[in-house]
RNA sequence: GCGUUCGUAGCUCAGCUGGAUAGAGCGACGGACUUCGAAUCCGUAGGUCGCAGGUUCGACUCCUGCCGGACGCACCA
């Protein structure tokens, strides 16, 4: 649709120029890029609209008068007549596209490209690394991670659909005081238990001890000196400490990986903080030697960023151990060496905006020219009706528990609708419906905004939800299957694009034709919500359409065949689009 | 205090680089299953787009100020 818009902008610019000539007006000709296109609020007004307000000064006449002149000029241009019809509507020049040719071209494009329909080459040749998830190994994933994972995976798929070479990376935060807390609790309260002996998923097992750290003397007192002490033993390489650390980390990581698998999330490469923090220390010390940083009286290393509106920040503690930002410095440098990227996107919550501004500034100061290619994709928190999720208050929405609940609900829904015997594997379908619901919910809102998760109202499968979109896909798949088995009239008819020119069909044709533009927009903005919203609109329009327009049982075979071709194209877009927002496409549900 | 960000219907969210009457879903109320799958569809009610200025032919959209919320400004991660 963007190409059609571009063509018409050029035509309107040409028409404006000829009108200026006709009136003997001097001045800069209007460039096609400057012409504003929009979609008229009502379909009957046209497919494209061009406001004429801005030309009133040049023409020294009213916008409606200009619109009439421009529409008349367009009417006399052979190039325009072939593409559609221009009319003046008040201060606007509106264009009615030639529906038949657009419909024919769109259906043909969808059919010819199939799973590739919608892809662009806007980012061709670009290497983009996307970092997301980044779990701590002291507890299982929660709802906030699910938003992060969905965003990271979806953005990666969208960037790839725009032609980029994408590398998805994870960073496991497997060292630090918080890890030591769960280790301490396990040492004192664990009695040698294992996830197997306790009958718990291994990451939940580790998280259980992290919570129980509060039962220890130091933990209950709000102190953490014993954990700091253990961290020092860890950094000095104490064998016993390392052994326990490795065992507990393996439990945590393998449990978290299980959650990734069940949600369809994957990575091309995984970095471990325990392996990169040392590199960060080295970089900081090298920067210190070069005079980029300074050491205070206590021995801590600082960077002064006040000249660019940031503060003075500590990069190394007085005892020489590294902190959060230290390892991020090392990790970034290592990543660029491993896989030189044109862009690195960090999918991290908005609460860390300041951290990333500092990180990028430090990396630039260290002389890394690619620091300008670092991008923080900031997203808002997932809040609960009672406020923020807090581990201590037990208000954290656990990822696995939420998934289990959604799956159970989907399973009940399938049973309630009496479809257990119709679909092949109800349990597998229930899982996919649950994922569709979860991912649509997490991705339909603009990333930057905080969002509210109200369990009672959010776990619905009706209305603007993932399952609504999946349902339309299943209905279309069902129709296609019936046609293939010989039901209906479509097989005896021929596809006639001329039959798609009516308003009802045109709504869908136009929407389908817009899909590549939507993919491009989502890629440019790194915003899956653009795709999610589009899919919901398309599904809704199709739903309205097929309620009022019989397809397999249409009056005549040609109409049936043509409508089925349209439905097939819609199904294709739903399938391609769902892939981009991590919503499983279902043939039946 | 400083910085970032958000404020659209009772609730959850859309609203394209400023443009024609601000749109959905949920909830409420009323309709539609002997007919391609009712996880659906159709209709009704519901908004001075936080407030006040400014820029503009035109502002939900841009600028300023104020009010309100969230987050950050740790030798925690």
XYZ file of C-alpha atoms (C1' of nucleotides) in Angstrom:
666
model
C 0.000 0.000 0.000
C 2.972 2.301 0.603
C 3.952 2.049 -3.036
C 0.449 3.049 -4.054
C 0.577 5.995 -1.683
C 3.943 7.068 -3.052
C 2.628 6.973 -6.597
C -0.323 9.164 -5.691
C 1.789 11.639 -3.775
C 3.874 12.123 -6.890
C 0.732 12.550 -8.961
C -0.712 15.108 -6.570
C 2.575 17.014 -6.576
C 2.471 17.036 -10.353
C -1.143 18.225 -10.365
C -0.285 21.005 -7.923
C 2.558 22.100 -10.171
C 0.377 22.208 -13.239
C -2.239 24.222 -11.354
C 0.445 26.693 -10.302
C 1.548 26.994 -13.905
C -1.965 27.505 -15.110
C -2.416 30.376 -12.677
C 0.980 31.782 -13.516
C 2.181 31.423 -9.953
C 5.880 31.446 -9.328
C 7.540 29.697 -6.432
C 8.992 26.422 -5.316
C 7.148 23.440 -6.739
C 5.752 21.123 -4.076
C 7.804 17.961 -3.776
C 6.123 14.567 -3.616
C 7.718 13.963 -0.209
C 5.994 17.031 1.187
C 2.547 15.920 0.076
C 0.514 14.679 3.007
C -1.518 11.513 2.558
C -4.029 10.145 4.986
C -6.813 7.650 5.132
C -10.224 9.347 5.086
C -12.305 8.664 8.210
C -15.101 7.065 6.231
C -14.558 4.527 3.453
C -17.122 6.072 1.162
C -15.042 9.261 1.072
C -12.233 7.406 -0.628
C -9.149 5.316 -0.040
C -6.624 8.135 0.149
C -7.072 11.736 1.184
C -4.929 14.787 0.502
C -5.566 17.896 2.617
C -5.103 21.144 0.685
C -4.938 23.583 3.617
C -1.209 24.122 3.426
C -1.344 25.327 -0.171
C -3.767 28.157 0.537
C -0.920 30.647 0.957
C 0.800 29.755 -2.303
C -2.402 29.819 -4.301
C -3.936 32.685 -2.373
C -7.275 30.955 -2.589
C -9.368 28.701 -0.388
C -8.511 25.020 0.209
C -11.825 23.836 -1.330
C -11.091 25.801 -4.489
C -7.617 24.332 -4.683
C -9.009 20.856 -4.117
C -11.363 21.314 -7.079
C -8.553 22.484 -9.335
C -6.217 19.688 -8.297
C -8.893 17.036 -8.684
C -9.659 18.360 -12.154
C -5.971 18.328 -13.071
C -5.633 14.754 -11.853
C -8.648 13.806 -13.928
C -6.803 14.953 -17.016
C -3.671 12.984 -16.287
C -3.484 9.599 -17.976
C -1.211 8.179 -15.252
C -3.757 9.028 -12.589
C -6.782 7.768 -14.452
C -5.247 4.313 -14.664
C -4.851 4.072 -10.890
C -8.119 5.475 -9.676
C -10.390 8.492 -9.549
C -9.789 11.790 -7.762
C -12.605 13.946 -6.409
C -12.735 17.163 -4.428
C -14.446 16.815 -1.094
C -14.393 20.178 0.661
C -10.771 21.062 1.370
C -9.597 17.542 0.510
C -8.719 15.770 -2.687
C -9.870 12.209 -2.199
C -8.876 9.272 -4.318
C -10.875 6.168 -4.978
C -8.420 3.497 -6.028
C -9.138 1.115 -8.839
C -10.337 -1.681 -6.599
C -10.237 -4.472 -9.118
C -6.611 -4.028 -10.065
C -5.497 -3.534 -6.470
C -7.441 -6.615 -5.390
C -5.995 -8.723 -8.183
C -2.441 -7.592 -7.458
C -2.812 -8.106 -3.714
C -4.237 -11.613 -3.929
C -1.580 -12.538 -6.413
C 1.197 -11.195 -4.207
C -0.059 -13.097 -1.180
C -0.407 -16.297 -3.122
C 2.961 -15.971 -4.804
C 4.959 -15.150 -1.694
C 3.066 -17.147 0.927
C 4.934 -17.228 4.206
C 7.182 -14.438 2.929
C 4.285 -12.047 2.347
C 4.800 -8.966 4.456
C 8.571 -9.183 4.568
C 10.591 -6.111 3.632
C 14.230 -5.424 2.884
C 14.344 -2.226 4.929
C 17.064 -3.626 7.180
C 18.796 -5.836 4.643
C 22.491 -6.251 5.344
C 22.176 -5.002 8.917
C 23.460 -7.107 11.791
C 21.359 -6.549 14.873
C 21.924 -8.158 18.246
C 19.011 -8.304 20.636
C 19.561 -8.926 24.325
C 16.620 -9.949 26.427
C 15.388 -11.982 29.382
C 18.555 -11.839 31.512
C 17.327 -13.857 34.482
C 18.901 -14.019 37.910
C 19.763 -17.512 39.023
C 18.324 -17.106 42.480
C 14.658 -17.388 41.578
C 12.259 -18.451 38.834
C 10.818 -16.160 36.150
C 7.839 -13.958 36.921
C 5.272 -12.018 34.918
C 7.721 -9.172 34.269
C 10.133 -11.611 32.607
C 7.314 -12.887 30.443
C 6.753 -9.375 29.074
C 10.475 -9.014 28.526
C 10.776 -12.409 26.806
C 7.781 -11.811 24.568
C 9.085 -8.378 23.563
C 12.603 -9.609 22.873
C 11.532 -12.634 20.878
C 8.908 -10.696 18.930
C 11.142 -7.718 18.166
C 13.815 -10.136 16.950
C 11.353 -11.817 14.599
C 10.104 -8.457 13.349
C 13.613 -7.163 12.667
C 14.371 -10.376 10.814
C 11.194 -9.969 8.767
C 12.552 -6.596 7.727
C 15.650 -8.234 6.334
C 18.116 -7.844 9.197
C 20.473 -10.552 10.328
C 19.455 -10.977 13.943
C 21.280 -12.585 16.833
C 19.296 -13.175 20.013
C 21.413 -13.219 23.133
C 20.752 -13.815 26.778
C 22.815 -12.801 29.775
C 22.553 -14.985 32.845
C 23.068 -12.971 36.017
C 24.672 -15.817 37.883
C 26.836 -14.007 40.379
C 26.366 -11.449 43.099
C 25.070 -11.003 46.594
C 21.574 -12.170 45.726
C 22.922 -15.495 44.503
C 24.900 -15.885 47.698
C 21.750 -15.430 49.748
C 20.047 -18.471 48.306
C 23.310 -20.370 48.720
C 23.555 -19.422 52.399
C 19.978 -20.427 53.063
C 20.517 -23.754 51.347
C 23.728 -24.398 53.301
C 22.000 -23.789 56.628
C 18.484 -25.045 55.947
C 18.789 -27.395 53.005
C 19.968 -30.597 54.678
C 21.203 -31.833 51.327
C 17.790 -31.740 49.678
C 17.534 -31.679 45.882
C 14.783 -30.577 43.523
C 14.034 -34.265 42.949
C 13.816 -35.093 46.639
C 11.643 -32.045 47.242
C 9.544 -32.729 44.164
C 9.953 -29.178 42.883
C 10.837 -27.631 39.536
C 14.505 -26.872 39.974
C 14.385 -23.092 39.596
C 11.523 -22.909 42.080
C 13.584 -25.015 44.433
C 16.405 -22.470 44.346
C 13.968 -19.575 44.662
C 12.462 -21.234 47.702
C 15.792 -20.889 49.508
C 16.256 -17.314 48.364
C 13.011 -16.478 50.129
C 14.090 -18.473 53.188
C 17.243 -16.344 53.503
C 14.987 -14.109 55.571
C 14.833 -16.814 58.221
C 18.569 -16.571 58.859
C 19.887 -14.244 61.541
C 21.550 -11.865 59.123
C 18.695 -11.955 56.643
C 16.047 -11.312 59.279
C 18.042 -8.387 60.612
C 18.004 -6.841 57.147
C 21.775 -7.138 56.896
C 23.707 -9.025 54.300
C 27.238 -9.071 55.609
C 27.286 -12.881 55.565
C 26.271 -12.814 51.897
C 28.958 -10.236 51.107
C 31.441 -12.484 52.887
C 30.370 -15.446 50.770
C 30.695 -13.337 47.614
C 34.298 -12.572 48.517
C 34.963 -16.286 49.003
C 33.358 -16.905 45.600
C 35.508 -14.271 43.889
C 38.639 -15.685 45.502
C 37.835 -19.076 44.045
C 37.024 -21.068 47.176
C 36.414 -24.618 45.835
C 33.557 -25.529 48.174
C 31.730 -22.300 47.454
C 32.189 -22.710 43.726
C 30.928 -26.271 43.847
C 27.700 -25.321 45.586
C 27.328 -22.257 43.333
C 27.607 -24.403 40.239
C 25.132 -26.976 41.511
C 22.509 -24.391 42.414
C 23.047 -22.415 39.228
C 22.512 -25.501 37.144
C 19.243 -26.123 38.927
C 18.090 -22.579 38.367
C 19.155 -22.373 34.730
C 17.702 -25.715 33.701
C 14.384 -24.783 35.299
C 14.343 -21.417 33.562
C 15.178 -23.073 30.246
C 12.131 -25.275 30.666
C 10.008 -22.141 30.911
C 11.653 -20.736 27.765
C 10.829 -23.910 25.878
C 7.193 -23.961 26.868
C 6.780 -20.324 25.799
C 8.630 -20.707 22.492
C 11.520 -18.430 23.439
C 15.039 -19.212 22.273
C 18.504 -17.686 22.025
C 21.374 -17.879 19.581
C 23.952 -17.284 22.258
C 24.089 -17.102 26.035
C 26.513 -15.009 28.064
C 27.213 -15.553 31.748
C 27.975 -12.701 34.047
C 30.349 -14.957 35.957
C 32.466 -15.191 32.829
C 32.331 -11.547 31.738
C 32.631 -9.556 34.951
C 36.403 -9.994 35.032
C 36.703 -8.532 31.538
C 34.710 -5.541 32.750
C 37.131 -5.009 35.636
C 40.063 -5.114 33.231
C 38.429 -2.543 30.956
C 37.774 -0.219 33.867
C 41.332 -0.527 35.147
C 42.705 0.107 31.660
C 40.510 3.201 31.449
C 41.835 4.296 34.815
C 45.409 4.090 33.517
C 44.471 6.203 30.533
C 43.097 8.841 32.873
C 39.476 8.398 31.815
C 38.423 7.497 35.349
C 39.768 8.313 38.808
C 40.288 6.623 42.157
C 39.041 8.161 45.372
C 40.652 8.054 48.820
C 38.942 4.761 49.693
C 40.209 3.092 46.557
C 36.942 2.944 44.595
C 37.119 3.784 40.882
C 34.778 6.487 39.578
C 33.735 8.065 36.328
C 32.683 11.693 36.236
C 29.848 12.230 33.783
C 28.634 15.565 35.114
C 29.695 17.334 31.933
C 26.965 15.457 30.031
C 24.319 15.888 32.692
C 24.833 12.589 34.466
C 26.413 12.043 37.858
C 29.636 10.671 39.167
C 29.355 6.897 39.180
C 31.305 4.136 40.872
C 32.703 1.531 38.471
C 34.687 -0.609 40.941
C 34.211 -0.973 44.686
C 36.934 0.002 47.127
C 37.602 -3.712 47.726
C 38.168 -4.133 44.000
C 35.033 -6.216 43.345
C 32.862 -5.353 40.398
C 29.313 -4.048 40.438
C 26.355 -4.253 38.095
C 27.634 -1.846 35.467
C 31.150 -3.275 35.469
C 30.098 -6.552 33.949
C 27.831 -4.807 31.414
C 30.883 -2.944 30.156
C 32.812 -6.177 29.735
C 29.884 -7.985 28.182
C 29.230 -5.297 25.582
C 32.850 -5.199 24.478
C 33.033 -8.970 24.283
C 29.855 -9.114 22.250
C 31.056 -6.626 19.707
C 34.262 -8.607 19.350
C 32.328 -11.884 19.003
C 29.860 -10.621 16.467
C 30.407 -7.084 15.197
C 26.940 -5.607 15.093
C 25.418 -2.562 13.453
C 23.042 -2.259 16.363
C 22.605 -3.800 19.799
C 19.144 -3.604 21.304
C 18.846 -4.095 25.059
C 15.336 -5.137 26.036
C 15.295 -4.023 29.647
C 12.677 -2.455 31.932
C 12.297 1.311 32.036
C 13.580 1.483 35.591
C 17.065 1.044 34.141
C 17.042 3.955 31.725
C 19.558 5.860 33.785
C 21.824 2.830 33.997
C 21.958 2.521 30.228
C 22.662 6.193 29.672
C 25.650 5.800 31.962
C 26.728 2.520 30.383
C 26.616 3.916 26.845
C 28.525 7.030 27.920
C 31.237 4.986 29.631
C 31.629 2.715 26.614
C 31.943 5.728 24.354
C 34.503 7.293 26.675
C 36.503 4.072 26.482
C 36.851 4.773 22.781
C 34.341 2.321 21.316
C 32.999 3.989 18.205
C 30.090 1.540 18.117
C 28.728 2.852 21.415
C 26.410 5.047 19.345
C 24.786 1.885 17.976
C 23.589 0.755 21.370
C 19.894 1.100 21.991
C 17.858 0.593 25.125
C 14.384 -0.718 24.275
C 12.721 0.367 27.457
C 9.431 -1.107 28.524
C 7.131 -0.384 31.421
C 6.469 -2.456 34.466
C 3.655 -4.938 34.757
C 1.695 -3.836 37.795
C -0.965 -5.589 39.802
C -4.187 -3.980 41.013
C -2.668 -3.780 44.473
C 0.526 -2.198 43.127
C 3.963 -3.374 42.251
C 4.970 -7.027 42.437
C 7.103 -7.646 45.490
C 8.905 -10.861 46.301
C 8.939 -10.193 50.020
C 5.193 -9.625 50.123
C 4.523 -12.695 48.063
C 2.686 -10.717 45.377
C 4.896 -11.903 42.540
C 2.990 -13.531 39.705
C 5.039 -16.612 38.951
C 5.500 -17.347 35.254
C 4.996 -21.101 35.469
C 1.971 -20.820 37.730
C 0.368 -18.276 35.401
C 0.969 -20.484 32.388
C -0.473 -23.492 34.194
C -3.548 -21.523 35.106
C -4.062 -20.268 31.553
C -3.645 -23.762 30.151
C -6.146 -25.189 32.616
C -8.637 -22.496 31.678
C -8.159 -23.146 27.980
C -8.585 -26.855 28.600
C -11.861 -26.205 30.430
C -13.019 -23.989 27.595
C -12.375 -26.738 25.066
C -14.325 -29.203 27.177
C -17.169 -26.760 27.756
C -17.548 -26.274 24.016
C -17.575 -30.006 23.468
C -14.597 -29.948 21.155
C -12.446 -32.552 22.869
C -13.439 -35.218 20.380
C -13.157 -32.962 17.367
C -9.624 -31.682 17.794
C -6.789 -34.139 17.757
C -4.836 -33.197 20.857
C -6.817 -31.028 23.306
C -3.882 -30.640 25.682
C -1.556 -29.375 22.973
C -4.213 -26.980 21.717
C -4.884 -25.713 25.236
C -1.202 -24.849 25.596
C -1.210 -22.929 22.345
C -4.365 -21.047 23.219
C -2.823 -20.128 26.569
C 0.313 -18.852 24.849
C -1.759 -16.917 22.336
C -3.686 -15.258 25.146
C -0.555 -14.456 27.126
C 1.501 -13.080 24.286
C -1.257 -10.978 22.791
C -1.970 -9.540 26.202
C 1.689 -8.710 26.837
C 2.392 -7.339 23.381
C -0.747 -5.424 22.453
C 0.179 -2.454 24.646
C 2.876 0.017 23.653
C 6.141 -1.210 25.241
C 7.037 2.092 26.886
C 3.920 2.172 28.998
C 3.428 0.487 32.318
C 0.604 -2.004 32.114
C -1.833 -3.445 34.555
C -2.363 -7.138 35.022
C -5.668 -7.800 36.698
C -5.844 -11.595 36.988
C -9.617 -11.701 37.134
C -10.156 -9.578 34.062
C -7.029 -10.369 32.097
C -7.384 -14.113 31.789
C -10.324 -13.952 29.414
C -10.431 -15.572 26.003
C -13.201 -13.295 24.695
C -12.944 -9.935 22.994
C -9.609 -8.377 22.078
C -7.470 -11.386 22.873
C -5.051 -13.813 21.301
C -7.640 -16.601 21.104
C -9.964 -14.278 19.156
C -7.307 -14.012 16.467
C -6.559 -17.725 16.677
C -10.261 -18.458 16.336
C -10.507 -16.561 13.053
C -7.470 -18.441 11.786
C -9.088 -21.735 12.752
C -12.383 -20.807 11.096
C -10.603 -19.990 7.858
C -8.508 -23.149 8.044
C -11.687 -25.101 8.565
C -13.235 -23.587 5.440
C -10.163 -24.345 3.389
C -10.213 -27.935 4.607
C -13.875 -28.311 3.697
C -13.208 -26.970 0.245
C -10.313 -29.369 -0.202
C -12.540 -32.281 0.741
C -15.024 -31.284 -1.916
C -17.596 -29.386 0.122
C -19.024 -26.120 -1.162
C -19.141 -24.502 -4.544
C -15.752 -22.869 -4.690
C -14.065 -25.702 -6.553
C -16.358 -25.355 -9.494
C -15.889 -21.611 -9.760
C -13.155 -19.254 -10.854
C -11.539 -16.411 -8.943
C -12.778 -13.118 -10.389
C -11.076 -10.049 -8.899
C -13.969 -7.997 -10.210
C -16.116 -9.542 -7.504
C -13.877 -8.011 -4.828
C -14.763 -4.432 -5.662
C -17.797 -4.263 -3.358
C -17.407 -2.386 -0.065
C -17.518 -5.519 2.081
C -14.630 -7.203 0.288
C -12.694 -4.015 -0.302
C -12.282 -3.437 3.443
C -10.435 -6.743 3.670
C -8.424 -6.311 0.493
C -7.185 -2.956 1.670
C -6.253 -4.326 5.070
C -4.360 -7.245 3.551
C -2.501 -4.900 1.237
C -1.355 -2.864 4.231
C 0.386 -5.728 6.000
C 3.882 -5.104 4.566
C 3.630 -1.450 5.662
C 2.709 -2.614 9.147
C 5.691 -4.949 9.309
C 7.916 -2.072 8.217
C 6.449 0.246 10.835
C 6.804 -2.330 13.597
C 10.437 -2.830 12.578
C 11.215 0.866 12.481
C 9.661 1.384 15.905
C 10.698 -1.953 17.442
C 7.063 -2.204 18.437
C 5.169 -5.514 18.306
C 1.979 -3.735 19.394
C 1.682 -2.441 15.842
C 1.402 -6.014 14.558
C -0.865 -7.144 17.390
C -3.280 -4.297 16.766
C -3.292 -4.940 13.041
C -4.070 -8.634 13.529
C -6.960 -7.832 15.822
C -8.372 -5.336 13.307
C -8.026 -7.812 10.468
C -9.602 -10.653 12.450
C -12.476 -8.392 13.467
C -13.128 -7.234 9.935
C -13.073 -10.771 8.675
C -15.421 -11.887 11.415
C -17.920 -9.220 10.462
C -17.528 -10.101 6.820
C -18.124 -13.809 6.986
C -21.121 -13.434 9.251
C -22.899 -11.609 6.489
C -21.330 -13.139 3.401
C -21.552 -16.845 2.732
C -18.337 -18.213 1.289
C -18.526 -21.934 0.519
C -22.295 -21.667 0.248
C -22.376 -18.486 -1.821
C -25.008 -18.043 -4.524
C -22.774 -18.888 -7.447
C -19.478 -20.772 -7.854
C -17.395 -17.789 -8.978
C -18.425 -15.736 -5.959
C -17.640 -18.701 -3.754
C -14.221 -19.237 -5.294
C -13.367 -15.557 -5.121
C -14.457 -15.178 -1.519
C -12.530 -18.280 -0.556
C -9.433 -16.838 -2.219
C -9.889 -13.688 -0.170
C -10.406 -15.702 3.022
C -7.299 -17.725 2.212
C -5.287 -14.536 1.860
C -6.622 -13.278 5.193
C -5.662 -16.610 6.753
C -2.173 -16.262 5.325
C -1.751 -12.810 6.872
C -3.038 -14.046 10.215
C -0.530 -16.877 10.094
C 2.397 -14.665 9.114
C 1.461 -11.981 11.597
C 0.926 -14.387 14.495
C 4.406 -15.727 13.906
C 5.795 -12.234 14.471
C 4.071 -11.771 17.811
C 4.625 -15.299 19.124
C 0.986 -16.324 18.936
C 0.689 -19.952 17.792
C -1.481 -20.313 14.693
C -4.098 -23.030 15.051
C -5.775 -25.014 12.269
C -8.419 -26.051 14.760
C -9.253 -25.181 18.333
C 15.533 18.562 45.028
C 17.170 16.831 40.009
C 16.226 13.513 35.831
C 13.183 10.185 32.805
C 8.340 8.837 31.678
C 3.073 8.556 31.672
C -2.024 11.057 32.312
C -7.804 9.483 26.297
C -15.127 6.259 28.229
C -16.492 3.070 34.954
C -11.974 -0.513 33.744
C -7.913 -2.130 30.119
C -5.945 -0.054 25.776
C -5.778 2.209 20.208
C -5.388 6.899 17.766
C -0.270 6.728 11.414
C 5.245 12.122 10.090
C -0.294 17.876 13.576
C -5.659 17.253 9.526
C -12.465 15.768 7.929
C -17.661 13.348 13.350
C -11.535 10.767 19.080
C -11.970 4.363 18.144
C -11.928 -0.889 20.190
C -12.483 -4.629 24.071
C -14.301 -5.575 29.047
C -18.324 -4.321 32.196
C -23.977 -2.618 31.638
C -28.519 -3.002 28.748
C -31.145 -5.241 24.304
C -31.009 -8.585 20.130
C -28.950 -13.060 16.654
C -27.379 -20.346 16.848
C -32.641 -26.302 12.316
C -27.873 -22.387 7.660
C -19.727 -22.233 6.176
C -17.354 -23.211 14.190
C -21.762 -18.366 19.145
C -13.885 -18.482 21.883
C -18.681 -15.164 17.179
C -21.905 -11.194 15.287
C -25.439 -6.776 15.524
C -27.447 -2.627 18.359
C -27.866 1.053 22.771
C -25.658 3.872 26.687
C -20.824 6.008 28.102
C -15.311 11.018 26.695
C -15.026 19.538 27.764
C -8.531 13.672 25.335
C -5.360 15.887 33.639
C -5.521 21.701 33.927
C -3.978 26.520 31.836
C -1.527 29.122 28.208
C 1.289 29.242 23.392
C 2.583 27.965 18.046
C -0.712 26.908 13.602
C -5.490 27.716 8.558
C -6.031 23.381 11.953
C -3.649 20.414 18.335
C -5.345 14.045 21.654
C -0.765 14.817 18.690
C 4.292 20.095 18.972
C 6.220 23.963 22.993
C 5.941 26.154 28.128
C 3.998 26.104 33.050
C 1.105 23.695 36.730
C -1.395 19.280 38.965
C -1.284 13.940 39.568
C 1.055 8.894 39.151
C 5.278 5.689 38.157
C 10.446 4.926 37.868
C 15.408 6.428 38.697
C 19.437 9.648 40.896
C 23.305 2.852 45.900
C 30.654 0.894 46.566
C 22.101 -3.708 45.296
C 21.298 -6.230 40.773
